[in-house]
Amino acid sequence: MDGLRRHKSMFLLPGLLTLFLIIIFPLLFTIRVSFSGWNVSNPQMNFIGGANYAAMLHDSRFWASITRLILLAGGTVLIQYVIGFGMALLVWREVRGRRSWRVLFLVPMMTTPVVMAAIWQTIFHESLGPVNDLLGTLGLTKIAWLTESGPAVVALMTVEVWQWTPFMFLLLLAGLLSLPKEPFMAAAIDGAGTWRTFRKVTFPLMAPVSVAAVIIRLIEASKLSDSVYVLTSGGPGSSTETPGYYLYIQGLRDQQTGYSGAMSLTYLVLMIVTLTGVAALLTRALKLKGDS
């Protein structure tokens, strides 16, 4: 028995080593870096205590980027969920050409984010972009999409919604296809209409899938940086700057390695706590919705 247990442990060893190399070691190294003064002028791992964390507490630009990300991620994921659910319901039903629609809906998700952002940058160009050409044709004033704070945020949200709604659609469609048929048959026998069936049967049964889809997308949205880099470079000013892009500025561009390590760990902890709380709240809210 002891020999069998030992052999089982040997089979686990490759996976544990891989986990250590790709997750645990970088995390421990980042913790050590966050307590050092490592920067472009001092490439040393000298211990400076919590000086980086103290500086971070007074960095209004960092905290503003987190607040901005919460609004961007929350808004875009909510829009993605609503549109994705509607698209999934459309394809779930017997509609003509639904297989073609499924493939068409997935095309944006297959596009590389950097390439996609570059294309949208051309689309939103103030003088050459087709969006402003359309506004001019309609007699409306052209908008400086990428050089004014409000329009830049709208442009960034549009790009995120366009690219990642298909992902939400895919998860929700898989959930719809896995639903049992008996509750719908019972609703039909009771004479429930389309809206009542959706509200009392479809939506409550989709609660676990909905929570999973929203949390997965929130996790991905929390890492938003590539689209920001290509589309707006965090501007105008810092109006579209996210924590991921600000970490790039501090860690890679300005070579403030120790300080960026402290911000990375703080951001990681904040995201874990926030997403755990959001998952718990969504689960409870959808469960209560289903019970009612």
Tab-separated table of C-alpha atoms in Angstrom, residues 1-2 5 18 22 53 64 72 79 83 103 122 128 170 180 207 255 260 287:
chain	number	residue	atom	x	y	z
A	1	MET	CA	0.000	0.000	0.000
A	2	ASP	CA	2.841	2.393	0.860
A	5	ARG	CA	0.924	5.635	-2.508
A	18	THR	CA	4.811	22.797	-13.501
A	22	ILE	CA	4.533	28.923	-13.750
A	53	TYR	CA	3.419	50.136	-0.792
A	64	ALA	CA	-8.171	56.117	-10.501
A	72	LEU	CA	-15.393	49.681	-17.879
A	79	ILE	CA	-23.831	44.698	-22.207
A	83	ILE	CA	-26.621	40.880	-26.108
A	103	VAL	CA	-20.241	30.672	-37.049
A	122	THR	CA	-9.106	53.400	-38.208
A	128	LEU	CA	-10.879	59.339	-42.135
A	170	LEU	CA	-20.934	30.691	-26.836
A	180	PRO	CA	-33.711	19.712	-19.549
A	207	ALA	CA	-28.419	30.949	-13.325
A	255	GLN	CA	11.566	50.304	-15.415
A	260	SER	CA	5.287	47.846	-10.245
A	287	LYS	CA	-31.016	32.059	-6.663
